[in-house]
CSV table of C-alpha atoms and ligand atoms in Angstrom, one decimal:
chain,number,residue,atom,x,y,z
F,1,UNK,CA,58.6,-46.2,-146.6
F,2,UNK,CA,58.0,-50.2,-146.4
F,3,UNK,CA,58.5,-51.9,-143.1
F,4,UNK,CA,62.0,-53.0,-143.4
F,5,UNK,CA,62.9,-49.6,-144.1
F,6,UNK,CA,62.0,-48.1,-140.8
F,7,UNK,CA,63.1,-51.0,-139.1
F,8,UNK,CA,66.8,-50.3,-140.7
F,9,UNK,CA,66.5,-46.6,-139.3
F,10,UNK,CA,65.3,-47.5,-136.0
F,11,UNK,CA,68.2,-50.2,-136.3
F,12,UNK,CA,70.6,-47.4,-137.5
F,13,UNK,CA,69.7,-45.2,-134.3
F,14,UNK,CA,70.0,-48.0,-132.1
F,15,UNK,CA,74.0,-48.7,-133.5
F,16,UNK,CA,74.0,-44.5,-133.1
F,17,UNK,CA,73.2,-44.5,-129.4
F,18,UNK,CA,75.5,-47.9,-129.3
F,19,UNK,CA,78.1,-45.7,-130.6
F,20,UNK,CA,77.5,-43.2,-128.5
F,21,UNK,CA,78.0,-45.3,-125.1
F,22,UNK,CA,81.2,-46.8,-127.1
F,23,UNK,CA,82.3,-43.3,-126.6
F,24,UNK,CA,81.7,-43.0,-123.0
F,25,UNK,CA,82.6,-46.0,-121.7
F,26,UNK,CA,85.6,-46.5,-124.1
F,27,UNK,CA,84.3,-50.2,-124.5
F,28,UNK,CA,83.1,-52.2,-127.4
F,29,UNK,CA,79.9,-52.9,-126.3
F,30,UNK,CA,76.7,-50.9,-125.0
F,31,UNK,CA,76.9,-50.7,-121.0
F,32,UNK,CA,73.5,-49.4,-119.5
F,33,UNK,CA,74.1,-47.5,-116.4
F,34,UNK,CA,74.1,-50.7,-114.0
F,35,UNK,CA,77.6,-51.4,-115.7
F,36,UNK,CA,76.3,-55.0,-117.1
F,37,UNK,CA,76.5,-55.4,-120.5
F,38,UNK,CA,73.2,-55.3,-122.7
F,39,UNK,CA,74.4,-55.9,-126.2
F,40,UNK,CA,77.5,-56.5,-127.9
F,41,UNK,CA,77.8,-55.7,-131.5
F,42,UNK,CA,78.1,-58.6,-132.4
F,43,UNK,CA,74.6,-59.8,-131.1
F,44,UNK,CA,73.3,-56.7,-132.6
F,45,UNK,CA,74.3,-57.2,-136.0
F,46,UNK,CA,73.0,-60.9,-135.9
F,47,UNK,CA,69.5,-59.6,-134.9
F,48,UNK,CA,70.0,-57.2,-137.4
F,49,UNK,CA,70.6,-60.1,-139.9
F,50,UNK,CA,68.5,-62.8,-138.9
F,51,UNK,CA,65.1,-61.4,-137.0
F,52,UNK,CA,66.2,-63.2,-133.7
F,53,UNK,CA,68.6,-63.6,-131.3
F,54,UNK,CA,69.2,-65.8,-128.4
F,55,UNK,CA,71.1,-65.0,-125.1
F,56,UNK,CA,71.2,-67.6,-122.7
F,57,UNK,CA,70.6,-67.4,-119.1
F,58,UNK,CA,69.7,-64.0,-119.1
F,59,UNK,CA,67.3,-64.9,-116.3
F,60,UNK,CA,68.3,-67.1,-113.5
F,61,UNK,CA,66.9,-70.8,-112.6
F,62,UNK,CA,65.4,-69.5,-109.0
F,63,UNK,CA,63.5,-66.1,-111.5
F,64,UNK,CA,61.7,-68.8,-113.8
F,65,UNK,CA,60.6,-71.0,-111.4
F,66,UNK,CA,59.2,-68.3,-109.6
F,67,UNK,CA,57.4,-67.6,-113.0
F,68,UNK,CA,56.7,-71.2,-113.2
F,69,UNK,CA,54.9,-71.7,-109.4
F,70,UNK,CA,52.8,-68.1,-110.0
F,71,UNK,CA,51.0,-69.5,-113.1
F,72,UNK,CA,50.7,-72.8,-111.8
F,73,UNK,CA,48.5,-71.1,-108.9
F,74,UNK,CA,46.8,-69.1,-111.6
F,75,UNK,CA,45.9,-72.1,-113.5
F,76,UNK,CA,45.0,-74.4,-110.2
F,77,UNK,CA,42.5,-71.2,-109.4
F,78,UNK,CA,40.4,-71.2,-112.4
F,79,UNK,CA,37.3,-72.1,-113.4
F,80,UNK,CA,35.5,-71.6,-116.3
F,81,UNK,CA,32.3,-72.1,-114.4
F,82,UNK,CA,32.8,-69.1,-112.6
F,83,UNK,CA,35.6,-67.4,-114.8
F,84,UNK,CA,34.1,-67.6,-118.1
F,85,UNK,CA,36.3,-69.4,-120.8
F,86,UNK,CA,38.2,-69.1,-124.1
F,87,UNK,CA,37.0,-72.7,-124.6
F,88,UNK,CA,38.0,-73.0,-128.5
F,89,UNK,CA,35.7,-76.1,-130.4
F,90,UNK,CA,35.1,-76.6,-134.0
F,91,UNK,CA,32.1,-75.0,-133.3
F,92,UNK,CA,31.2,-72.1,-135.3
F,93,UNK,CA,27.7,-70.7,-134.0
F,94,UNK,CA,27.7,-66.7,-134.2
F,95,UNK,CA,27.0,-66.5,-130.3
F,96,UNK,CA,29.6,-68.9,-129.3
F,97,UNK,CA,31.7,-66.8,-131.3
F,98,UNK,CA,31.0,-63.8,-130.3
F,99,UNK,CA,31.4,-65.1,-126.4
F,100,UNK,CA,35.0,-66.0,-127.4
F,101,UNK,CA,35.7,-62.7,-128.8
F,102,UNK,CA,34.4,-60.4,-125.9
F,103,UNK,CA,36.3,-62.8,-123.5
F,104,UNK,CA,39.6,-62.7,-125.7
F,105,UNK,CA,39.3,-58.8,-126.2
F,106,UNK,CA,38.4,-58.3,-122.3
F,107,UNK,CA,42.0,-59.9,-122.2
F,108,UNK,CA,43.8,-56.7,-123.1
F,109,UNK,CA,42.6,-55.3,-119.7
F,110,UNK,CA,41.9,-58.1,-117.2
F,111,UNK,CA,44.1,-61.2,-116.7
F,112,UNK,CA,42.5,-64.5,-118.3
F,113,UNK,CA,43.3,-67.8,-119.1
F,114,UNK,CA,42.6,-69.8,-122.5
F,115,UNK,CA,42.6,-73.5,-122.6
F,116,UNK,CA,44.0,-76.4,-125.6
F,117,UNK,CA,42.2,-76.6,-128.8
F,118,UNK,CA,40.9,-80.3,-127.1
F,119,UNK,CA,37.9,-82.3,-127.0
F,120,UNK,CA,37.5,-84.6,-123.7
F,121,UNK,CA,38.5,-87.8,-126.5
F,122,UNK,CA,41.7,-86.4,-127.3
F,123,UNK,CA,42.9,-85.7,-123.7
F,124,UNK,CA,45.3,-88.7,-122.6
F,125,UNK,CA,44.7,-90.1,-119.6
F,126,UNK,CA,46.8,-88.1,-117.4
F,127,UNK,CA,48.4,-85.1,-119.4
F,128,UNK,CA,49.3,-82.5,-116.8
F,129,UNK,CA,51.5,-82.5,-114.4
F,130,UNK,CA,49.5,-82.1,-111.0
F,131,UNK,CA,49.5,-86.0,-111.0
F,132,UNK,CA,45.8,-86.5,-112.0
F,133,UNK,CA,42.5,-86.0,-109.9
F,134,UNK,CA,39.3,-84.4,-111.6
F,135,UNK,CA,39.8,-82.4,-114.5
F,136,UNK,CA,37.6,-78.9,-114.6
F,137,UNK,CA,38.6,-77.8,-118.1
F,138,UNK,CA,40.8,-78.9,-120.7
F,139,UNK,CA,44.4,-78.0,-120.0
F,140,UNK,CA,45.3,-74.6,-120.2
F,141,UNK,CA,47.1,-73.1,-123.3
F,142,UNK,CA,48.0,-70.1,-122.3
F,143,UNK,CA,47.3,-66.9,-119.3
F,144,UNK,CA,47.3,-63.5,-121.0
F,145,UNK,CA,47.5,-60.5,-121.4
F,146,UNK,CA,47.9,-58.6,-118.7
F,147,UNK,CA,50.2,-60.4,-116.3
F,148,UNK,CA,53.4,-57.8,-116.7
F,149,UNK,CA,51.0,-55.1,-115.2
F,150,UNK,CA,48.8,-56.9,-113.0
F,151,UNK,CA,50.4,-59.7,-111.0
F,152,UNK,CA,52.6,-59.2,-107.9
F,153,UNK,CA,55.7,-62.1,-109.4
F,154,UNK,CA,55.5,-60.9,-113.5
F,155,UNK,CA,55.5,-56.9,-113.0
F,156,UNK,CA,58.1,-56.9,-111.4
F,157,UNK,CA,60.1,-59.4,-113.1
F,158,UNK,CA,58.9,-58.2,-116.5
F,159,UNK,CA,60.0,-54.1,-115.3
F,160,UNK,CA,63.4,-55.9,-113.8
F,161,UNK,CA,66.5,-53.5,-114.3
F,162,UNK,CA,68.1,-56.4,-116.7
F,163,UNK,CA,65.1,-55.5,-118.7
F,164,UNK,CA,65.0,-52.1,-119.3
F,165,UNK,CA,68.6,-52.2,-119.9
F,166,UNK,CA,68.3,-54.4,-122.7
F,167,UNK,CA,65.1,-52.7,-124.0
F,168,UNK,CA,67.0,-48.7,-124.1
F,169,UNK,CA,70.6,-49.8,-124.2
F,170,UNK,CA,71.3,-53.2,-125.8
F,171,UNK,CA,67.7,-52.2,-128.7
F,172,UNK,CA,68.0,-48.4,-128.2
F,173,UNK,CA,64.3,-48.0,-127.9
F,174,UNK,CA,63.3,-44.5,-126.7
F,175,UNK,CA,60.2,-44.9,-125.2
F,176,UNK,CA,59.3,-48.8,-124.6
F,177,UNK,CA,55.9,-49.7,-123.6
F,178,UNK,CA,55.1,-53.4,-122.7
F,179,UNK,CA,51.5,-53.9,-124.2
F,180,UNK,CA,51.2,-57.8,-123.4
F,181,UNK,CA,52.5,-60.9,-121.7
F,182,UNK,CA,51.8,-64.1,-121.9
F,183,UNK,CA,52.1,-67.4,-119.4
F,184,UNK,CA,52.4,-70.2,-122.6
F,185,UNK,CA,51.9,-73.7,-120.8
F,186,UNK,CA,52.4,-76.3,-123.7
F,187,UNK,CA,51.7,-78.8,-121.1
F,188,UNK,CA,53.3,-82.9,-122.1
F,189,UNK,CA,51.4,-84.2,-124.7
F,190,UNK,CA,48.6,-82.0,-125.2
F,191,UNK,CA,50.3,-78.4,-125.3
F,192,UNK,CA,49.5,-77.1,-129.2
F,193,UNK,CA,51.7,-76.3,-131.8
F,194,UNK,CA,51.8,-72.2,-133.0
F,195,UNK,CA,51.4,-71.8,-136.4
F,196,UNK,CA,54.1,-69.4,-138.7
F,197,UNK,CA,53.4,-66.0,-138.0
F,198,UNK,CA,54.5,-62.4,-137.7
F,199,UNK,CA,54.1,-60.3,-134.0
F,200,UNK,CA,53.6,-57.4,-135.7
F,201,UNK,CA,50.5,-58.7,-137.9
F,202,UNK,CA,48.4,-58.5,-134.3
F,203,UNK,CA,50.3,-55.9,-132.5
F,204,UNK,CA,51.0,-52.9,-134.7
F,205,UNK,CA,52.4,-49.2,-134.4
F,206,UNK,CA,52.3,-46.3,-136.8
F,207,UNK,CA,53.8,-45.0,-138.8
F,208,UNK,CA,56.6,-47.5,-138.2
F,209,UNK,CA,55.9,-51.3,-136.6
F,210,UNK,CA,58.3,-51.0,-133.6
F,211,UNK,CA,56.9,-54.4,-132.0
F,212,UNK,CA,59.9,-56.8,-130.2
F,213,UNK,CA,59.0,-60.2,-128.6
F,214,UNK,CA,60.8,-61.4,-125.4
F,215,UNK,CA,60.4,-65.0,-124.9
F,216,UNK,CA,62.0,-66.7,-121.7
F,217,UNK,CA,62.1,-70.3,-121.5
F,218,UNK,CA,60.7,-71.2,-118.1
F,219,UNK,CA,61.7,-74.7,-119.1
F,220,UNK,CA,64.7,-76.2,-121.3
F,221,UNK,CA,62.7,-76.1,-124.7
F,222,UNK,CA,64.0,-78.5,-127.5
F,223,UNK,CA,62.9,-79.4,-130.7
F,224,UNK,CA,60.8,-82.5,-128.6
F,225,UNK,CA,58.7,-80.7,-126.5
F,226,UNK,CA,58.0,-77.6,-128.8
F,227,UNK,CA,60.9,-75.1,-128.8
F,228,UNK,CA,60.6,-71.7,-131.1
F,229,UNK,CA,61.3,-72.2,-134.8
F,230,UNK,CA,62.2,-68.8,-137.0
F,231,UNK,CA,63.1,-68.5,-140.4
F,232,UNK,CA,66.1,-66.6,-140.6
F,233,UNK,CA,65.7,-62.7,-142.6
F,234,UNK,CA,62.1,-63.6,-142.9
F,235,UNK,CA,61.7,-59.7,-141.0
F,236,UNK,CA,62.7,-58.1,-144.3
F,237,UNK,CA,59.7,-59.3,-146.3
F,238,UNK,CA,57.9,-56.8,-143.8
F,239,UNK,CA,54.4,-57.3,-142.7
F,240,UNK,CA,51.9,-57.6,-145.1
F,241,UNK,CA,48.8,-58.9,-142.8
F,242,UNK,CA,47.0,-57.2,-140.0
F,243,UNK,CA,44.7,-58.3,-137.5
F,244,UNK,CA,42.5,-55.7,-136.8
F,245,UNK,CA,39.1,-54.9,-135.2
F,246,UNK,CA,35.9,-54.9,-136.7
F,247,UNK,CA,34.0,-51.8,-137.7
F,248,UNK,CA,31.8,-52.5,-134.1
F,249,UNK,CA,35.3,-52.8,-132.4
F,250,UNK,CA,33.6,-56.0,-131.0
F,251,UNK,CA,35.5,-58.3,-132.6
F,252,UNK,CA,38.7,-59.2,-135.3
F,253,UNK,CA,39.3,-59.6,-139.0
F,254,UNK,CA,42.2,-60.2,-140.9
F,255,UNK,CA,43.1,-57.0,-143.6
F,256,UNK,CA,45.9,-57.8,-146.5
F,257,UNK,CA,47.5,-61.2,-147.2
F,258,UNK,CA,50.6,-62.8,-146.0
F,259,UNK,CA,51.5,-65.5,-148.3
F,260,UNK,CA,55.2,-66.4,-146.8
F,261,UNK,CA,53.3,-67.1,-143.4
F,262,UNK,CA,50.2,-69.1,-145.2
F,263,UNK,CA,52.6,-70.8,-147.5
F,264,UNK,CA,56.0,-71.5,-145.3
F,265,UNK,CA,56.5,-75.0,-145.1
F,266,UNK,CA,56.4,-76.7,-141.7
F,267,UNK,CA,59.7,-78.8,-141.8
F,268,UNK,CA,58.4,-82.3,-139.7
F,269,UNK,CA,61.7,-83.2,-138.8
F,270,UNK,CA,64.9,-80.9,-137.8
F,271,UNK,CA,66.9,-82.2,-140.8
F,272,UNK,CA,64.7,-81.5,-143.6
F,273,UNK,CA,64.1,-77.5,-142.1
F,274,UNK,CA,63.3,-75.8,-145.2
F,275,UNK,CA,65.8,-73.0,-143.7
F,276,UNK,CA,63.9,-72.8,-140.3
F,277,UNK,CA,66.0,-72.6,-137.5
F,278,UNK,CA,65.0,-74.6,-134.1
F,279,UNK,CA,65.7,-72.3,-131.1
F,280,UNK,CA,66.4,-74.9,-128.1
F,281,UNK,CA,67.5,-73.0,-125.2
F,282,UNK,CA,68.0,-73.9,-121.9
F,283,UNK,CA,66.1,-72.5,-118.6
F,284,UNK,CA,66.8,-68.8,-118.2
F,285,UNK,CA,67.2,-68.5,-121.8
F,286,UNK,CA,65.8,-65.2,-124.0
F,287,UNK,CA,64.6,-65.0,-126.9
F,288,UNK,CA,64.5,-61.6,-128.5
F,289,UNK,CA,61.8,-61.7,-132.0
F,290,UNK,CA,61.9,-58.9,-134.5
F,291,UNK,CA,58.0,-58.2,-134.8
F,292,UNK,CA,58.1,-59.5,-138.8
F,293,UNK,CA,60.3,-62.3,-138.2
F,294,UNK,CA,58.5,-65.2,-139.1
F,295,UNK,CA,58.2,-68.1,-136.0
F,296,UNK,CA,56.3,-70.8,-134.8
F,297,UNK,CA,56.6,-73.6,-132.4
F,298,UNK,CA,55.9,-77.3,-132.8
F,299,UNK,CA,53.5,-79.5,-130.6
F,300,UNK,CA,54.5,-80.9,-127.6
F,301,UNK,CA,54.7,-84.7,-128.4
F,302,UNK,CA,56.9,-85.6,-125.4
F,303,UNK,CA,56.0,-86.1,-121.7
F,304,UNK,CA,58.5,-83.0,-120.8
F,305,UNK,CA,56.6,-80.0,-120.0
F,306,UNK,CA,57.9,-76.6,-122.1
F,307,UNK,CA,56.4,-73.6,-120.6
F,308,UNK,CA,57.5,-70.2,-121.2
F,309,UNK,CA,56.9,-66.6,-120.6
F,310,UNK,CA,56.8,-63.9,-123.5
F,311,UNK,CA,56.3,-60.4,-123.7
F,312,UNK,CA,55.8,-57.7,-126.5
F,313,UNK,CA,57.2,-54.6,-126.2
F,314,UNK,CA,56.2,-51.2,-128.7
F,315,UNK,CA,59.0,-48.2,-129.3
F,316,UNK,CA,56.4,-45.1,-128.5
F,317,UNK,CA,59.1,-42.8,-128.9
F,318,UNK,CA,57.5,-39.4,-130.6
F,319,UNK,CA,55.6,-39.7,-133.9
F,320,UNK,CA,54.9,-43.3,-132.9
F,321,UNK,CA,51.5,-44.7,-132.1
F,322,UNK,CA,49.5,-47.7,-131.1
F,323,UNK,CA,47.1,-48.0,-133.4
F,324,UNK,CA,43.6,-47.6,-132.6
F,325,UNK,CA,43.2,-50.7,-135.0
F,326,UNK,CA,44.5,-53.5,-132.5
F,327,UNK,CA,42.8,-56.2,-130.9
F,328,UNK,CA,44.4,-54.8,-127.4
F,329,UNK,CA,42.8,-51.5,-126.3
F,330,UNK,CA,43.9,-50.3,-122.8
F,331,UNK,CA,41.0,-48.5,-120.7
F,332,UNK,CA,41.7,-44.7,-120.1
F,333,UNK,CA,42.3,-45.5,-116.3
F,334,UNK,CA,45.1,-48.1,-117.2
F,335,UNK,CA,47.3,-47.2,-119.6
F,336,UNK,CA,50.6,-48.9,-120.7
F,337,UNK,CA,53.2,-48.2,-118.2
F,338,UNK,CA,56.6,-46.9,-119.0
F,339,UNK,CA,60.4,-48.0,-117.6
V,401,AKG,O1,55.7,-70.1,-127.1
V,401,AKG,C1,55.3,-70.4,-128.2
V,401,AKG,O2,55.1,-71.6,-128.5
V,401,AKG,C2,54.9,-69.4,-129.2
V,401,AKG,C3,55.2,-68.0,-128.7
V,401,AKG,C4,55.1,-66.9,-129.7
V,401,AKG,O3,54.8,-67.1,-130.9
V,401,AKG,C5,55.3,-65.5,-129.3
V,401,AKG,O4,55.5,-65.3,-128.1
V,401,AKG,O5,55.2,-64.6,-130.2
C-alpha cells in the first residue's frame, strides 16, 4: 500500500477515536482527559488536506524562553576543542568525513551541537547575539538529538500533558515515541537556510511511515528571518527517498530518488511562491508537519534572531517499527520513552 494510503487509514482511525470522544463528551471536538481541547475537526481535516497545521500559542511566552535561556547555556558551554565538532567545510577528505559521521550518528544517543556551514570570511563582524568577545567556533546551527530525553528544561517540556494530549487525542496515535529534538538557532545574519525536504526521508517506520514534526517557534518567525515554508498536499506524493545507513552502519547514503524535493522551486520572494506557503507564527506558536510534507526554511538575512525547537514523534502502535535502517539507533540501555 503506497505511503499516502496508510497515512489515510491511520488518518481514518484518528477521526474514529475523534468520533469516539464526540460520543462521550457530547462535544464537537476531541477533549483529552485534562478537559482542554486537542483538536477540532476542523484543524484535523486541514492537516488532513494540506500536510501542516498551525495552532498558535500553544506554548506560553515564559515555556519558550525557558527553552531559549537552556540552549543558550548549552551553546555558551561548548567547545569543539574539548567537545569534538560537526564543523561542516567544503572539504571532502574521507577522514574528515568519516569524523563528521561518527559525531553526527553519536548524536542519536548523546546531546551535541553542530555549527553554520561558515568559513571565518563569511562571519560578519558581530553575528550573535551575546554582544561580541572571542569567538571559539562558528555560530551554532543547531543542538540535537537527544535533548527531549536528556536535559532537565526539554524532557519535561517536550513529555508536558499539552503534549501528549495532542499526540493521542487531537492525532490519535496509539503508541507515540519521540525519537529526536532539536534546539535550531538560525542565529541574525548567519543562521542557514533548510533545503525542501521530507521528515520521513530520514526518520522512517515500517510497514507504514508514522513520522509527525512538532516545531515551536521560540521566537516570532517571519518570512525575514527564516520562518517554515511547506507546500501544501505535497504529503500525498509519499516518500520516495530514504536516508539510510551504510552496509558498516558507520555512516549514511541516500536509497531511491525524490524528484519534487530536488526539483521544487525555491520561491525568492513571498509573492512569486510557486504554491509554497510561508508559516510566520508568533512566539508560542506550533507547527504540526506530516512526515512527507514537503518544507523548508529560508536564510536568516535580518538582524532578528528566529530560533526554534522541533521534535519528531513515530506511531509504534503494534505492527509498527523503527527501522533498523535509520541514521538514529538508540543503545539497548536507552530506549525511546513512552507518554
Ligand atoms: O527550523 C527550521 O528551519 C527547519 C526545521 C525542520 O525542517 C524540521 O524540524 O523538520
Amino acid at each position: 500500500m503506497p505511503f499516502a494510503d496508510f497515512a489515510d487509514l491511520g488518518r481514518d482511525l484518528a477521526y474514529v477515536s475523534a468520533a469516539a470522544i464526540l460520543l462521550v463528551h457530547g462535544a464537537f471536538i476531541a477533549m483529552p482527559s485534562s478537559g482542554a481541547p486537542a483538536l477540532t475537526a476542523e484543524q484535523l481535516a486541514a492537516f488532513d488536506r494540506d500536510g501542516y497545521l498551525v495552532l498558535p500559542r500553544f506554548s506560553t511566552d515564559a515555556e519558550m524562553l525557558q527553552l531559549r535561556e537552556a540552549a543558550a547555556s548549552i551553546e555558551e558551554a561548548y567547545d569543539p576543542a574539548v567537545d569534538g565538532g560537526c564543523i561542516f567545510t567544503t572539504s571532502d577528505s574521507a577522514a574528515a568525513r568519516k569524523f563528521s559521521d561518527a559525531y553526527f550518528l553519536g548524536s542519536a544517543s548523546v546531546t551535541r551541537c553542530f555549527t553554520e556551514e561558515l568559513t571565518a570570511k563569511d562571519l560578519p563582524a558581530d553575528s550573535g547575539e551575546s554582544g561580541g568577545g572571542e569567538r571559539k567556533a562558528p555560530p551554532l546551527n543547531k543542538i540535537g538529538h537527544t535533548l527531549h530525553d536528556a536535559h532537565p528544561v526539554f524532557d519535561p517540556f517536550s513529555h508536558s500533558p499539552a503534549v501528549r494530549a495532542l499526540l493521542l487525542d487531537g492525532l490519535g496515535m496509539g503508541t507515540p515515541r519521540m525519537v529526536q529534538s532539536m534546539y535550531i538557532f538560525k542565529h541574525p545574519l548567519v543562521g542557514g537556510a533548510v533545503p525542501p525536504h521530507r521528515d520521513a526521508t530520514f526518520l522512517h517506520t515500517s510497514p507504514v511511515d508514522t513520522v509527525t514534526g512538532l516545531w515551536w517557534a521560540v521566537d516570532d518567525a517571519s518570512v525575514g528571518n527564516g520562518c517554515l515554508w511547506a507546500l501544501p498536499g505535497s504529503h500525498r506524493q509519499g516518500v520516495p527517498r530514504k536516508m539510510v545507513l551504510n552496509s558498516a552502519r558507520d555512516g549514511t547514503m541516500f536509497e531511491g530518488e525524490d524528484p519534487a524535493a530536488a526539483g521544487a522551486v525555491v520561491p525568492p520572494i513571498p509573492d512569486s511562491t510557486g504554491g509554497w506557503v510561508p508559516l510566520e507564527v508568533a512566539r508560542g506558536g506550533l507547527v504540526l508537519l506530516h512526515g512527507a510534507v514537503l518544507h523548508r526554511s529560508g536564510r536568516n538575512a535580518s538582524g532578528v534572531p528566529r530560533h526554534a525547537y522541533s521534535v519528531h514523534v513515530v506511531d509504534l502502535r503494534p505492527g509498527v517499527t523503527w527501522d533498523e535502517s535509520n541514521w538514529l539507533q538508540r543503545p539497548p540501555d536507552f530506549p525511546f520513552r513512552g507518554f
